[in-house]
Amino acid sequence: MKKTTDEMNRLTVEQFHQADKVRLIVVLDNVRSQHNIGAVFRTADAFRLEGVYLCGICCCPPNDEIHKTALGAELSVDWKYFENTLDAVKALQESGYTVYAIEQAHDSITLDDVVKTIAHKPCAVVLGHEVFGVQQEVVDACNACVEIPQYGTKHSLNVSVTAGIVLYEFANALRQ
Amino acid sequence: MKKTTDEMNRLTVEQFHQADKVRLIVVLDNVRSQHNIGAVFRTADAFRLEGVYLCGICCCPPNDEIHKTALGAELSVDWKYFENTLDAVKALQESGYTVYAIEQAHDSITLDDVVKTIAHKPCAVVLGHEVFGVQQEVVDACNACVEIPQYGTKHSLNVSVTAGIVLYEFANALRQ
């Protein structure tokens, strides 16, 4: 029998702010679509992540389109804005985070392999622009590049779908 | 260094039709948004799945909105329409598929646990309406209910994000 909303026992926004988080931060490098940004907030809320860093052309809350897709998760999940994505990556590395660019690159590690190596390490993942991906100079600044193996006709997955898969896998590994 | 489009070595639509598929079918039970349907096609293409079953109020290709999100993946991935989702579930079970409803239910299995049990079994997963989820009578007809554990303030993930996580995990397990 399906659970009712009450039976899901979700946190209030206040409880979310107080609760222990998974040590994982999502960095959005010039993501164009407010729908994708909102979906990332909703996923970051579901897996109770530390925060979302919005960089470059990313739109920030409060914003109607983000709110519509995030369903209010932009109020529970902490976020910060950086004009330059490189500054976000450097700040994270200086605070002890290992930063992974999510990109199809020549020296990338598969998602499956990387999550076996991250236990108890604070991590950040960088997702890029819908067409151009993560900027090459940002990829260069990251500690490693992570790829979701793909077997079809299209070059890539949707940004919010990629975020969902990557955040699920990372959060699962970090929660152990 | 990021790969160029050529270096990704993607299949053509013709090659996709000929290639071996992962024995996994996605059933959409009255999914309202053409954007979600398009994103599911794009994910099904990326993981080279057998097909997408569109049921009830689901919009079918050819459709401009689906095309825009699927980026043409609705031409590579096989699909079928069923007026009644129960007919799709029954047809799949009669053909030897184990059918999983993706729902938060009292007797659900976590996604992590279920993928340990599916090796070499043809599988189908049913995703439901954006607000109402999978219909209770469809849940009842499925072999089991699978849940993505969630820890935040919102009741659920976006349909296309849920599909991405579930299809990634199932396809990975079935590809072994």
mmCIF file with all atom_site columns, C-alpha atoms in Angstrom, chain A residues 45 56 58 61 63 77 88 103 105-106 110 121 123 128 139 160:
data_model
loop_
_atom_site.group_PDB
_atom_site.id
_atom_site.type_symbol
_atom_site.label_atom_id
_atom_site.label_alt_id
_atom_site.label_comp_id
_atom_site.label_asym_id
_atom_site.label_entity_id
_atom_site.label_seq_id
_atom_site.pdbx_PDB_ins_code
_atom_site.Cartn_x
_atom_site.Cartn_y
_atom_site.Cartn_z
_atom_site.occupancy
_atom_site.B_iso_or_equiv
_atom_site.pdbx_formal_charge
_atom_site.auth_seq_id
_atom_site.auth_comp_id
_atom_site.auth_asym_id
_atom_site.auth_atom_id
_atom_site.pdbx_PDB_model_num
ATOM 1  C CA . ASP A 1 45  ? 17.017 18.286 -0.494  1.00 0.00 ? 45  ASP A CA 1
ATOM 2  C CA . GLY A 1 56  ? 28.402 32.420 -13.509 1.00 0.00 ? 56  GLY A CA 1
ATOM 3  C CA . CYS A 1 58  ? 23.190 30.535 -13.051 1.00 0.00 ? 58  CYS A CA 1
ATOM 4  C CA . PRO A 1 61  ? 16.644 32.131 -5.698  1.00 0.00 ? 61  PRO A CA 1
ATOM 5  C CA . ASN A 1 63  ? 13.021 32.950 -8.690  1.00 0.00 ? 63  ASN A CA 1
ATOM 6  C CA . VAL A 1 77  ? 19.114 23.592 0.992   1.00 0.00 ? 77  VAL A CA 1
ATOM 7  C CA . ALA A 1 88  ? 34.169 28.066 -5.979  1.00 0.00 ? 88  ALA A CA 1
ATOM 8  C CA . GLU A 1 103 ? 32.423 15.323 -17.835 1.00 0.00 ? 103 GLU A CA 1
ATOM 9  C CA . ALA A 1 105 ? 36.998 13.327 -20.813 1.00 0.00 ? 105 ALA A CA 1
ATOM 10 C CA . HIS A 1 106 ? 39.983 11.297 -21.903 1.00 0.00 ? 106 HIS A CA 1
ATOM 11 C CA . THR A 1 110 ? 33.635 5.978  -14.250 1.00 0.00 ? 110 THR A CA 1
ATOM 12 C CA . LYS A 1 121 ? 35.890 12.354 2.334   1.00 0.00 ? 121 LYS A CA 1
ATOM 13 C CA . CYS A 1 123 ? 33.279 15.883 -1.823  1.00 0.00 ? 123 CYS A CA 1
ATOM 14 C CA . GLY A 1 128 ? 28.207 22.237 -16.482 1.00 0.00 ? 128 GLY A CA 1
ATOM 15 C CA . VAL A 1 139 ? 37.879 20.658 -15.427 1.00 0.00 ? 139 VAL A CA 1
ATOM 16 C CA . SER A 1 160 ? 19.096 17.413 -13.927 1.00 0.00 ? 160 SER A CA 1
#
